[in-house]
Amino acid sequence: PEGKPPAYPLRLPFSPSPLPYPPPPDPGAAPCSPCPQKKEQQEAIEHIDEVQNEIDRLNEQASVEILKVEQKYNKLRQPFFQKRSELIVKIPNLGVTTFVNHPQVSALGEEDEEALHYLTRVEVTEFEDIKSGYKIDFYFDENPYFENKVLSKEFHLNESGDPSSKSTEIKWKSGKDLTKRSSQTQNASRKRQHEEPESCFTWFTDHSDAGANELGEVIKDDIWPNTLQYYLVPDMDDEEEEENDNNEEEKGLEDIDEEGGEDKGEEDEDDDEGEEGEEDEGEDD
């Protein structure tokens, strides 16, 4: 009948969605207090910073005291370095052998190696405050390559920590400049698709990257304090020859054993044939 509601409730085609953002805060409300956990973390960071400052202060103090100890023992070591230098000059080719045996310096060209045969000794002098730099002196006998008796290179650090270097000008004899030959050889080697080692003497004229001068650090920190160690490194060629000799001896012994086995086999065959012949003769009788 008319006016009677339907048996099921009416449904809207869609339901209204909630607001996409929360309502703005009430300007009259009291501000939120900081999270207790964040406050605790902030206090911990501040305390860590205070402790770190104390650690840095102690590190600076240690650096000063270590520097004093290094200066003291540098002076105490000098007489022994001097005595060692006097003994080194009595051993021919000790300098070049030491460089050739060091894994970071061994890639020398043939002419560089020939020139280094005239090297009599190397000396390293650290400056008074140590941190400001050091000097390396190379002493040479009379040689066909250059006029200098001593070639030196110095490394400096200024107050701001910027590195610099300076060195002796090498007075090359006519036609003997190994640095020029090195550049010519490298240009030619590019055509042959292989790289020739750069002359070690270019190190004296290269001041472009004093902060990353690995050769100077290797000489100061490794070769200079451990000269005898690198001089006495066994020659790899000698070791290979000895190993080859041992292998040949072992091979010779194996060959002898094999020949002996073959001879014994032949003798056994002869014995067997002899026994068979005797048996045949007995049957004929």
mmCIF file of C-alpha atoms in Angstrom:
data_model
loop_
_atom_site.group_PDB
_atom_site.id
_atom_site.type_symbol
_atom_site.label_atom_id
_atom_site.label_comp_id
_atom_site.label_asym_id
_atom_site.label_seq_id
_atom_site.Cartn_x
_atom_site.Cartn_y
_atom_site.Cartn_z
ATOM 1 C CA PRO A 1 0.000 0.000 0.000
ATOM 2 C CA GLU A 2 1.052 3.575 -0.597
ATOM 3 C CA GLY A 3 3.083 5.269 2.173
ATOM 4 C CA LYS A 4 4.455 1.951 3.574
ATOM 5 C CA PRO A 5 8.286 1.908 3.954
ATOM 6 C CA PRO A 6 10.234 -0.716 1.976
ATOM 7 C CA ALA A 7 11.202 -3.988 3.621
ATOM 8 C CA TYR A 8 14.952 -3.184 3.392
ATOM 9 C CA PRO A 9 16.734 0.068 4.343
ATOM 10 C CA LEU A 10 17.742 2.493 1.629
ATOM 11 C CA ARG A 11 21.529 2.799 0.969
ATOM 12 C CA LEU A 12 23.298 5.824 -0.387
ATOM 13 C CA PRO A 13 25.327 5.153 -3.542
ATOM 14 C CA PHE A 14 28.539 6.126 -1.632
ATOM 15 C CA SER A 15 29.511 6.920 1.907
ATOM 16 C CA PRO A 16 31.320 10.170 2.729
ATOM 17 C CA SER A 17 35.142 9.631 3.182
ATOM 18 C CA PRO A 18 36.979 10.944 6.257
ATOM 19 C CA LEU A 19 38.954 14.177 6.046
ATOM 20 C CA PRO A 20 42.356 13.580 4.389
ATOM 21 C CA TYR A 21 44.328 15.546 7.060
ATOM 22 C CA PRO A 22 43.892 15.834 10.801
ATOM 23 C CA PRO A 23 42.290 19.035 11.967
ATOM 24 C CA PRO A 24 44.710 21.918 12.696
ATOM 25 C CA PRO A 25 45.893 22.214 16.297
ATOM 26 C CA ASP A 26 44.034 24.449 18.586
ATOM 27 C CA PRO A 27 46.099 27.664 18.954
ATOM 28 C CA GLY A 28 44.930 28.016 22.500
ATOM 29 C CA ALA A 29 46.176 24.584 23.565
ATOM 30 C CA ALA A 30 49.406 24.191 25.603
ATOM 31 C CA PRO A 31 52.560 23.120 23.614
ATOM 32 C CA CYS A 32 53.521 19.420 23.693
ATOM 33 C CA SER A 33 56.428 18.544 25.956
ATOM 34 C CA PRO A 34 59.451 16.878 24.195
ATOM 35 C CA CYS A 35 59.550 13.098 24.093
ATOM 36 C CA PRO A 36 61.493 11.803 27.140
ATOM 37 C CA GLN A 37 63.478 9.386 24.919
ATOM 38 C CA LYS A 38 64.671 12.148 22.556
ATOM 39 C CA LYS A 39 65.663 14.330 25.480
ATOM 40 C CA GLU A 40 67.760 11.479 26.923
ATOM 41 C CA GLN A 41 69.499 10.935 23.545
ATOM 42 C CA GLN A 42 70.326 14.635 23.244
ATOM 43 C CA GLU A 43 71.869 14.668 26.718
ATOM 44 C CA ALA A 44 73.935 11.560 25.827
ATOM 45 C CA ILE A 45 75.247 13.258 22.659
ATOM 46 C CA GLU A 46 76.314 16.317 24.665
ATOM 47 C CA HIS A 47 78.128 14.143 27.212
ATOM 48 C CA ILE A 48 79.857 12.139 24.420
ATOM 49 C CA ASP A 49 81.067 15.413 22.917
ATOM 50 C CA GLU A 50 82.547 16.452 26.270
ATOM 51 C CA VAL A 51 84.320 13.091 26.635
ATOM 52 C CA GLN A 52 85.629 13.295 23.047
ATOM 53 C CA ASN A 53 87.109 16.719 23.792
ATOM 54 C CA GLU A 54 89.038 15.175 26.689
ATOM 55 C CA ILE A 55 90.281 12.362 24.419
ATOM 56 C CA ASP A 56 91.439 14.905 21.816
ATOM 57 C CA ARG A 57 93.239 16.883 24.523
ATOM 58 C CA LEU A 58 95.101 13.759 25.655
ATOM 59 C CA ASN A 59 95.981 12.869 22.048
ATOM 60 C CA GLU A 60 97.507 16.310 21.542
ATOM 61 C CA GLN A 61 99.458 15.957 24.775
ATOM 62 C CA ALA A 62 100.668 12.501 23.682
ATOM 63 C CA SER A 63 101.806 13.886 20.309
ATOM 64 C CA VAL A 64 103.916 16.515 22.056
ATOM 65 C CA GLU A 65 105.522 13.954 24.374
ATOM 66 C CA ILE A 66 106.078 11.427 21.555
ATOM 67 C CA LEU A 67 107.776 14.158 19.532
ATOM 68 C CA LYS A 68 110.150 14.851 22.427
ATOM 69 C CA VAL A 69 110.974 11.140 22.714
ATOM 70 C CA GLU A 70 111.588 10.870 18.950
ATOM 71 C CA GLN A 71 113.879 13.895 19.045
ATOM 72 C CA LYS A 72 115.810 12.394 21.951
ATOM 73 C CA TYR A 73 116.330 9.016 20.303
ATOM 74 C CA ASN A 74 117.099 10.521 16.913
ATOM 75 C CA LYS A 75 120.117 12.159 18.514
ATOM 76 C CA LEU A 76 121.078 8.916 20.261
ATOM 77 C CA ARG A 77 120.875 6.979 16.976
ATOM 78 C CA GLN A 78 123.106 9.336 15.005
ATOM 79 C CA PRO A 79 126.497 7.895 16.131
ATOM 80 C CA PHE A 80 125.342 4.402 15.160
ATOM 81 C CA PHE A 81 124.081 5.553 11.767
ATOM 82 C CA GLN A 82 127.442 7.243 11.229
ATOM 83 C CA LYS A 83 129.330 4.080 12.162
ATOM 84 C CA ARG A 84 127.106 2.031 9.857
ATOM 85 C CA SER A 85 127.760 4.443 6.965
ATOM 86 C CA GLU A 86 131.509 4.029 7.434
ATOM 87 C CA LEU A 87 131.095 0.257 7.168
ATOM 88 C CA ILE A 88 128.686 0.394 4.226
ATOM 89 C CA VAL A 89 131.261 2.041 1.949
ATOM 90 C CA LYS A 90 133.410 -1.093 2.308
ATOM 91 C CA ILE A 91 130.779 -3.250 0.562
ATOM 92 C CA PRO A 92 130.685 -2.777 -3.235
ATOM 93 C CA ASN A 93 127.259 -2.237 -4.829
ATOM 94 C CA LEU A 94 125.423 -2.356 -1.512
ATOM 95 C CA GLY A 95 123.327 0.681 -2.433
ATOM 96 C CA VAL A 96 122.113 -0.530 -5.826
ATOM 97 C CA THR A 97 121.557 -4.066 -4.492
ATOM 98 C CA THR A 98 119.399 -2.711 -1.675
ATOM 99 C CA PHE A 99 117.228 -0.756 -4.112
ATOM 100 C CA VAL A 100 116.929 -3.619 -6.596
ATOM 101 C CA ASN A 101 115.892 -6.024 -3.823
ATOM 102 C CA HIS A 102 113.160 -3.735 -2.477
ATOM 103 C CA PRO A 103 109.756 -4.671 -3.958
ATOM 104 C CA GLN A 104 108.615 -1.040 -4.318
ATOM 105 C CA VAL A 105 111.796 0.221 -5.987
ATOM 106 C CA SER A 106 112.980 -2.795 -7.986
ATOM 107 C CA ALA A 107 111.472 -1.697 -11.344
ATOM 108 C CA LEU A 108 114.610 0.128 -12.520
ATOM 109 C CA GLY A 109 115.729 0.603 -16.092
ATOM 110 C CA GLU A 110 119.058 -0.896 -17.150
ATOM 111 C CA GLU A 111 120.818 2.478 -17.416
ATOM 112 C CA ASP A 112 119.443 3.616 -14.045
ATOM 113 C CA GLU A 113 120.798 0.453 -12.495
ATOM 114 C CA GLU A 114 124.181 1.050 -14.138
ATOM 115 C CA ALA A 115 124.274 4.595 -12.740
ATOM 116 C CA LEU A 116 123.313 3.379 -9.262
ATOM 117 C CA HIS A 117 126.341 1.074 -9.239
ATOM 118 C CA TYR A 118 128.302 4.246 -8.441
ATOM 119 C CA LEU A 119 126.123 4.933 -5.361
ATOM 120 C CA THR A 120 128.240 4.497 -2.229
ATOM 121 C CA ARG A 121 125.723 5.283 0.522
ATOM 122 C CA VAL A 122 122.408 6.938 1.380
ATOM 123 C CA GLU A 123 121.761 9.085 4.452
ATOM 124 C CA VAL A 124 118.462 10.363 5.853
ATOM 125 C CA THR A 125 118.297 13.371 8.173
ATOM 126 C CA GLU A 126 115.054 14.320 9.885
ATOM 127 C CA PHE A 127 114.668 17.983 10.776
ATOM 128 C CA GLU A 128 114.892 19.074 14.404
ATOM 129 C CA ASP A 129 111.149 19.051 15.097
ATOM 130 C CA ILE A 130 110.672 15.928 12.892
ATOM 131 C CA LYS A 131 107.181 16.967 11.828
ATOM 132 C CA SER A 132 108.464 19.682 9.491
ATOM 133 C CA GLY A 133 110.231 17.282 7.103
ATOM 134 C CA TYR A 134 113.431 15.428 6.240
ATOM 135 C CA LYS A 135 116.350 15.311 3.804
ATOM 136 C CA ILE A 136 117.792 12.390 1.814
ATOM 137 C CA ASP A 137 121.411 12.494 0.562
ATOM 138 C CA PHE A 138 122.766 10.124 -2.113
ATOM 139 C CA TYR A 139 126.579 9.888 -2.298
ATOM 140 C CA PHE A 140 128.220 8.848 -5.579
ATOM 141 C CA ASP A 141 131.698 7.969 -6.775
ATOM 142 C CA GLU A 142 133.091 9.526 -9.936
ATOM 143 C CA ASN A 143 130.872 8.267 -12.747
ATOM 144 C CA PRO A 144 130.238 8.760 -16.488
ATOM 145 C CA TYR A 145 126.718 10.162 -15.978
ATOM 146 C CA PHE A 146 126.867 13.367 -13.898
ATOM 147 C CA GLU A 147 129.326 15.667 -12.126
ATOM 148 C CA ASN A 148 127.636 15.738 -8.700
ATOM 149 C CA LYS A 149 129.203 13.885 -5.798
ATOM 150 C CA VAL A 150 126.022 14.246 -3.724
ATOM 151 C CA LEU A 151 122.396 14.409 -4.854
ATOM 152 C CA SER A 152 119.908 15.610 -2.233
ATOM 153 C CA LYS A 153 116.171 16.019 -1.929
ATOM 154 C CA GLU A 154 114.329 17.754 0.913
ATOM 155 C CA PHE A 155 110.693 17.439 1.946
ATOM 156 C CA HIS A 156 109.023 20.192 3.966
ATOM 157 C CA LEU A 157 105.686 20.748 5.691
ATOM 158 C CA ASN A 158 104.740 24.323 6.497
ATOM 159 C CA GLU A 159 102.680 25.391 9.517
ATOM 160 C CA SER A 160 99.419 24.785 7.672
ATOM 161 C CA GLY A 161 100.563 21.264 6.702
ATOM 162 C CA ASP A 162 101.082 21.956 2.994
ATOM 163 C CA PRO A 163 103.926 19.834 1.528
ATOM 164 C CA SER A 164 106.753 21.075 -0.654
ATOM 165 C CA SER A 165 110.106 19.741 -1.852
ATOM 166 C CA LYS A 166 113.379 20.884 -3.370
ATOM 167 C CA SER A 167 116.404 19.028 -4.691
ATOM 168 C CA THR A 168 119.889 19.268 -6.133
ATOM 169 C CA GLU A 169 120.141 20.162 -9.802
ATOM 170 C CA ILE A 170 121.775 17.216 -11.548
ATOM 171 C CA LYS A 171 124.737 18.303 -13.694
ATOM 172 C CA TRP A 172 124.525 15.719 -16.463
ATOM 173 C CA LYS A 173 127.530 14.995 -18.601
ATOM 174 C CA SER A 174 127.156 15.452 -22.352
ATOM 175 C CA GLY A 175 124.681 12.960 -23.830
ATOM 176 C CA LYS A 176 124.157 11.194 -20.474
ATOM 177 C CA ASP A 177 120.890 12.748 -19.244
ATOM 178 C CA LEU A 178 118.902 9.654 -18.244
ATOM 179 C CA THR A 179 115.703 11.644 -17.706
ATOM 180 C CA LYS A 180 115.638 12.689 -21.376
ATOM 181 C CA ARG A 181 116.398 9.158 -22.503
ATOM 182 C CA SER A 182 113.552 7.956 -20.316
ATOM 183 C CA SER A 183 111.015 10.235 -22.028
ATOM 184 C CA GLN A 184 112.288 9.229 -25.475
ATOM 185 C CA THR A 185 112.128 5.551 -24.540
ATOM 186 C CA GLN A 186 108.590 5.954 -23.237
ATOM 187 C CA ASN A 187 107.472 7.630 -26.486
ATOM 188 C CA ALA A 188 108.980 4.761 -28.468
ATOM 189 C CA SER A 189 107.491 2.172 -26.134
ATOM 190 C CA ARG A 190 103.972 3.466 -26.783
ATOM 191 C CA LYS A 191 104.447 2.450 -30.409
ATOM 192 C CA ARG A 192 105.565 -0.995 -29.229
ATOM 193 C CA GLN A 193 102.528 -1.189 -26.922
ATOM 194 C CA HIS A 194 104.467 -1.662 -23.705
ATOM 195 C CA GLU A 195 105.593 0.743 -21.015
ATOM 196 C CA GLU A 196 109.241 1.266 -20.078
ATOM 197 C CA PRO A 197 110.003 2.268 -16.463
ATOM 198 C CA GLU A 198 110.526 5.975 -15.920
ATOM 199 C CA SER A 199 114.045 6.941 -14.861
ATOM 200 C CA CYS A 200 114.384 7.088 -11.102
ATOM 201 C CA PHE A 201 116.404 10.292 -11.551
ATOM 202 C CA THR A 202 113.253 12.173 -12.627
ATOM 203 C CA TRP A 203 112.318 11.908 -8.936
ATOM 204 C CA PHE A 204 114.865 14.651 -8.210
ATOM 205 C CA THR A 205 113.152 17.095 -10.564
ATOM 206 C CA ASP A 206 109.519 16.166 -9.844
ATOM 207 C CA HIS A 207 108.053 18.500 -7.210
ATOM 208 C CA SER A 208 104.463 18.444 -8.441
ATOM 209 C CA ASP A 209 103.076 15.982 -5.897
ATOM 210 C CA ALA A 210 105.295 16.205 -2.832
ATOM 211 C CA GLY A 211 102.522 15.058 -0.499
ATOM 212 C CA ALA A 212 102.203 11.687 -2.229
ATOM 213 C CA ASN A 213 105.920 11.084 -2.680
ATOM 214 C CA GLU A 214 106.025 7.385 -1.959
ATOM 215 C CA LEU A 215 109.684 6.865 -2.861
ATOM 216 C CA GLY A 216 110.882 9.348 -0.250
ATOM 217 C CA GLU A 217 108.740 7.707 2.422
ATOM 218 C CA VAL A 218 109.930 4.220 1.433
ATOM 219 C CA ILE A 219 113.576 5.289 1.670
ATOM 220 C CA LYS A 220 113.116 7.108 4.996
ATOM 221 C CA ASP A 221 110.911 4.579 6.775
ATOM 222 C CA ASP A 222 112.042 1.246 5.303
ATOM 223 C CA ILE A 223 115.249 1.187 3.257
ATOM 224 C CA TRP A 224 117.251 3.552 5.477
ATOM 225 C CA PRO A 225 116.587 1.773 8.805
ATOM 226 C CA ASN A 226 116.736 -1.729 7.243
ATOM 227 C CA THR A 227 119.579 -1.456 4.726
ATOM 228 C CA LEU A 228 121.236 -4.764 5.597
ATOM 229 C CA GLN A 229 117.932 -6.645 5.506
ATOM 230 C CA TYR A 230 117.302 -5.702 1.869
ATOM 231 C CA TYR A 231 120.931 -6.190 0.876
ATOM 232 C CA LEU A 232 120.840 -9.793 2.130
ATOM 233 C CA VAL A 233 117.566 -10.737 0.406
ATOM 234 C CA PRO A 234 118.288 -13.992 -1.518
ATOM 235 C CA ASP A 235 118.687 -13.532 -5.255
ATOM 236 C CA MET A 236 115.605 -14.989 -6.943
ATOM 237 C CA ASP A 237 117.647 -15.972 -10.014
ATOM 238 C CA ASP A 238 120.024 -17.991 -7.835
ATOM 239 C CA GLU A 239 117.072 -19.679 -6.129
ATOM 240 C CA GLU A 240 115.532 -20.566 -9.501
ATOM 241 C CA GLU A 241 118.847 -21.970 -10.768
ATOM 242 C CA GLU A 242 119.242 -24.049 -7.608
ATOM 243 C CA GLU A 243 115.674 -25.325 -7.951
ATOM 244 C CA ASN A 244 116.292 -26.220 -11.606
ATOM 245 C CA ASP A 245 119.494 -28.067 -10.645
ATOM 246 C CA ASN A 246 117.591 -30.043 -8.015
ATOM 247 C CA ASN A 247 114.865 -30.894 -10.521
ATOM 248 C CA GLU A 248 117.469 -32.073 -13.043
ATOM 249 C CA GLU A 249 119.146 -34.243 -10.399
ATOM 250 C CA GLU A 250 115.808 -35.808 -9.455
ATOM 251 C CA LYS A 251 115.002 -36.397 -13.113
ATOM 252 C CA GLY A 252 118.416 -38.012 -13.630
ATOM 253 C CA LEU A 253 117.821 -40.376 -10.728
ATOM 254 C CA GLU A 254 114.412 -41.291 -12.137
ATOM 255 C CA ASP A 255 115.968 -42.027 -15.540
ATOM 256 C CA ILE A 256 118.594 -44.238 -13.908
ATOM 257 C CA ASP A 257 115.880 -46.128 -12.032
ATOM 258 C CA GLU A 258 113.903 -46.610 -15.240
ATOM 259 C CA GLU A 259 116.982 -47.836 -17.132
ATOM 260 C CA GLY A 260 117.802 -50.185 -14.282
ATOM 261 C CA GLY A 261 114.267 -51.557 -14.401
ATOM 262 C CA GLU A 262 114.486 -52.119 -18.160
ATOM 263 C CA ASP A 263 117.865 -53.885 -17.841
ATOM 264 C CA LYS A 264 116.479 -56.116 -15.126
ATOM 265 C CA GLY A 265 113.481 -56.923 -17.300
ATOM 266 C CA GLU A 266 115.736 -57.889 -20.199
ATOM 267 C CA GLU A 267 117.829 -60.116 -17.907
ATOM 268 C CA ASP A 268 114.672 -61.842 -16.678
ATOM 269 C CA GLU A 269 113.592 -62.431 -20.268
ATOM 270 C CA ASP A 270 117.022 -63.909 -21.101
ATOM 271 C CA ASP A 271 116.790 -66.207 -18.083
ATOM 272 C CA ASP A 272 113.324 -67.351 -19.137
ATOM 273 C CA GLU A 273 114.536 -68.066 -22.673
ATOM 274 C CA GLY A 274 117.492 -70.061 -21.302
ATOM 275 C CA GLU A 275 115.227 -72.171 -19.109
ATOM 276 C CA GLU A 276 112.884 -72.859 -22.039
ATOM 277 C CA GLY A 277 115.880 -73.954 -24.169
ATOM 278 C CA GLU A 278 117.041 -76.394 -21.503
ATOM 279 C CA GLU A 279 113.548 -77.873 -21.246
ATOM 280 C CA ASP A 280 113.399 -78.367 -25.032
ATOM 281 C CA GLU A 281 116.761 -80.164 -25.010
ATOM 282 C CA GLY A 282 115.544 -82.479 -22.248
ATOM 283 C CA GLU A 283 112.433 -83.404 -24.243
ATOM 284 C CA ASP A 284 114.528 -84.178 -27.345
ATOM 285 C CA ASP A 285 116.696 -86.561 -25.298
#
